[in-house]
Coordinates of C-alpha atoms in Angstrom, one line a residue:
X6 CA 0.5 -0.3 0.0
X7 CA 2.6 2.1 0.8
X8 CA 4.3 1.6 -2.8
X9 CA 1.1 2.4 -4.0
X10 CA 1.2 5.9 -2.0
X11 CA 4.5 7.2 -3.3
X12 CA 3.7 6.0 -6.9
X13 CA -0.2 7.9 -7.2
X14 CA 2.4 10.9 -4.9
X15 CA 4.7 11.0 -7.5
X16 CA 3.2 11.2 -10.4
X17 CA 1.3 14.0 -9.0
X18 CA 4.3 15.5 -8.0
X19 CA 6.2 14.4 -11.9
X20 CA 2.5 16.8 -13.1
X21 CA 2.4 19.5 -11.2
X22 CA 6.4 19.8 -12.5
X23 CA 6.1 19.6 -15.4
X24 CA 2.4 22.5 -15.3
X25 CA 4.7 24.7 -14.4
X26 CA 7.7 23.7 -17.2
X27 CA 4.9 24.2 -19.5
X28 CA 3.7 27.1 -18.1
X29 CA 6.6 29.2 -19.6
X30 CA 6.3 28.4 -22.9
X31 CA 4.0 30.7 -25.6
X32 CA 0.5 29.4 -26.0
X33 CA 0.8 30.3 -29.8
X34 CA 4.1 29.8 -31.9
X35 CA 4.4 31.0 -35.3
X36 CA 6.1 28.4 -37.7
X37 CA 8.2 29.6 -40.6
X38 CA 10.7 29.5 -43.0
X39 CA 11.5 31.7 -46.7
X40 CA 13.3 31.0 -50.0
X41 CA 14.2 34.8 -52.6
X42 CA 13.0 34.6 -55.3
X43 CA 13.8 36.5 -58.8
X44 CA 11.9 39.8 -58.0
X45 CA 10.1 39.5 -61.4
X46 CA 8.8 35.8 -61.4
X47 CA 5.5 37.0 -58.2
X48 CA 3.1 36.6 -61.0
X49 CA 4.8 32.7 -61.4
X50 CA 5.0 31.9 -57.0
X51 CA 1.2 34.2 -56.3
X52 CA 0.2 31.6 -59.1
X53 CA 1.9 28.0 -58.1
X54 CA 0.7 28.8 -53.4
X55 CA -2.7 30.2 -54.6
X56 CA -3.7 27.8 -56.8
X57 CA -4.2 24.5 -54.6
X58 CA -3.8 22.1 -57.8
X59 CA -1.2 23.4 -58.4
X60 CA 1.1 22.2 -55.7
X61 CA 1.5 19.1 -56.5
X62 CA 4.0 19.9 -58.6
X63 CA 6.4 21.1 -55.7
X64 CA 4.2 20.7 -52.4
X65 CA 5.7 18.7 -49.8
X66 CA 2.2 18.4 -47.6
X67 CA 0.2 17.3 -50.7
X68 CA 2.9 14.8 -53.7
X69 CA 4.5 12.8 -50.9
X70 CA 2.3 12.7 -48.0
X71 CA -0.3 9.3 -48.3
X72 CA -3.1 12.2 -48.7
X73 CA -6.3 9.5 -50.2
X74 CA -9.4 10.3 -52.5
X75 CA -8.5 13.5 -53.3
X76 CA -10.3 16.6 -53.9
X77 CA -10.2 20.0 -55.5
X78 CA -12.5 23.0 -55.7
X79 CA -13.8 24.5 -59.7
X80 CA -11.8 26.6 -59.3
X81 CA -8.6 25.6 -57.3
X82 CA -7.8 29.3 -56.6
X83 CA -9.2 32.3 -54.7
X84 CA -11.0 32.5 -51.6
X85 CA -13.1 29.8 -51.2
X86 CA -11.3 27.2 -52.9
X87 CA -10.0 24.0 -51.1
X88 CA -8.9 21.4 -50.7
X89 CA -9.7 17.8 -48.7
X90 CA -9.2 14.9 -48.9
X91 CA -8.9 12.1 -45.6
X92 CA -7.1 13.4 -43.5
X93 CA -6.4 17.3 -43.9
X94 CA -8.8 20.2 -45.6
X95 CA -6.7 23.1 -46.4
X96 CA -9.2 25.8 -47.6
X97 CA -7.7 29.6 -49.2
X98 CA -9.2 32.5 -46.8
X99 CA -7.5 35.9 -48.4
X100 CA -5.5 35.8 -51.4
X101 CA -4.2 40.4 -52.0
X102 CA -0.2 41.2 -53.4
X103 CA 0.5 40.6 -50.1
X104 CA 0.4 36.4 -50.0
X105 CA -1.9 34.2 -50.2
X106 CA -3.5 32.8 -46.6
X107 CA -5.0 29.1 -45.8
X108 CA -6.6 27.8 -42.6
X109 CA -6.1 24.0 -42.5
X110 CA -7.5 21.6 -40.6
X111 CA -6.2 17.8 -39.6
X112 CA -8.3 15.0 -39.3
X113 CA -8.2 14.6 -36.3
X114 CA -9.2 18.4 -36.0
X115 CA -6.4 19.9 -34.7
X116 CA -7.2 23.3 -36.5
X117 CA -4.3 25.7 -37.7
X118 CA -3.4 29.5 -39.7
X119 CA -1.1 28.6 -42.4
X120 CA -0.3 30.7 -45.7
X121 CA 3.0 33.0 -47.5
X122 CA 4.0 36.6 -47.2
X123 CA 5.5 38.2 -50.7
X124 CA 8.1 40.4 -49.2
X125 CA 10.6 43.0 -52.0
X126 CA 13.8 41.6 -50.4
X127 CA 16.0 44.3 -53.0
X128 CA 14.6 45.7 -56.6
X129 CA 15.6 42.5 -57.8
X130 CA 14.4 40.2 -55.6
X131 CA 11.2 38.7 -53.8
X132 CA 11.2 36.9 -49.8
X133 CA 8.4 34.0 -49.9
X134 CA 7.9 33.2 -46.3
X135 CA 6.2 30.3 -45.7
X136 CA 4.2 30.0 -42.2
X137 CA 1.7 28.2 -40.5
X138 CA 0.1 29.4 -36.4
X139 CA -0.5 27.2 -33.8
X140 CA -2.7 27.7 -30.6
X141 CA -2.0 25.2 -27.5
X142 CA -4.3 24.7 -24.8
X143 CA -2.5 25.5 -21.1
X144 CA -2.3 21.0 -21.6
X145 CA 1.5 20.4 -19.9
X146 CA 1.6 17.7 -23.3
X147 CA 0.8 20.6 -26.3
X148 CA 2.6 23.2 -24.5
X149 CA 5.9 20.8 -24.6
X150 CA 4.9 19.3 -27.6
X151 CA 5.2 22.4 -29.8
X152 CA 9.5 21.4 -30.4
X153 CA 8.1 18.8 -32.2
X154 CA 6.1 20.7 -34.3
X155 CA 9.1 23.0 -35.8
X156 CA 11.7 19.4 -36.1
X157 CA 8.8 18.2 -38.7
X158 CA 7.3 21.1 -40.4
X159 CA 9.8 22.5 -40.6
X160 CA 12.0 20.0 -43.7
X161 CA 9.2 18.9 -45.7
X162 CA 8.6 22.6 -45.2
X163 CA 12.1 23.4 -46.5
X164 CA 12.0 20.7 -49.1
X165 CA 9.0 22.0 -50.7
X166 CA 9.6 25.3 -50.8
X167 CA 13.6 24.6 -52.6
X168 CA 10.9 22.9 -55.2
X169 CA 8.7 25.6 -55.6
X170 CA 12.3 28.1 -56.2
X171 CA 12.8 25.5 -59.4
X172 CA 9.2 25.1 -60.0
X173 CA 9.4 29.0 -60.5
X174 CA 12.9 29.9 -61.6
X175 CA 12.9 26.9 -64.3
X176 CA 10.5 27.5 -67.4
X177 CA 8.5 24.2 -68.0

């Protein structure tokens, strides 16, 4: 009986410590990666990121993921355009000269915002930033999961942005 009490007390103390640690982390994070492309390719970049149908040519989250039953809206670009599969839903919310914003929903119900922003780096270069915004509840397992998100999404974002850069810079 003493061993059971000690184990329960240990679990309570561990939970309190993890909760206290998790309160030191922010509830909102932004994961972002960026590339530079020639400024004269702005229209090609905008077309590639705003048209969900074009994503299969460069986006790891679409062409390398094991998405099943992929369906695109018609048209596949513009506010309200969507990509739906059994595992994921992406809907375009806003598009203008500064960038494109999407709402993502995973099959487990997790929702987050994501998008692309365009910044003139210099007269000859355009910086394209791909970002995701996540909101976490106070639960320690969610807040401590912040570290996993960047490590999991970062490499796929970098690979996709490299493919996007090749897609818009090389003639087809």
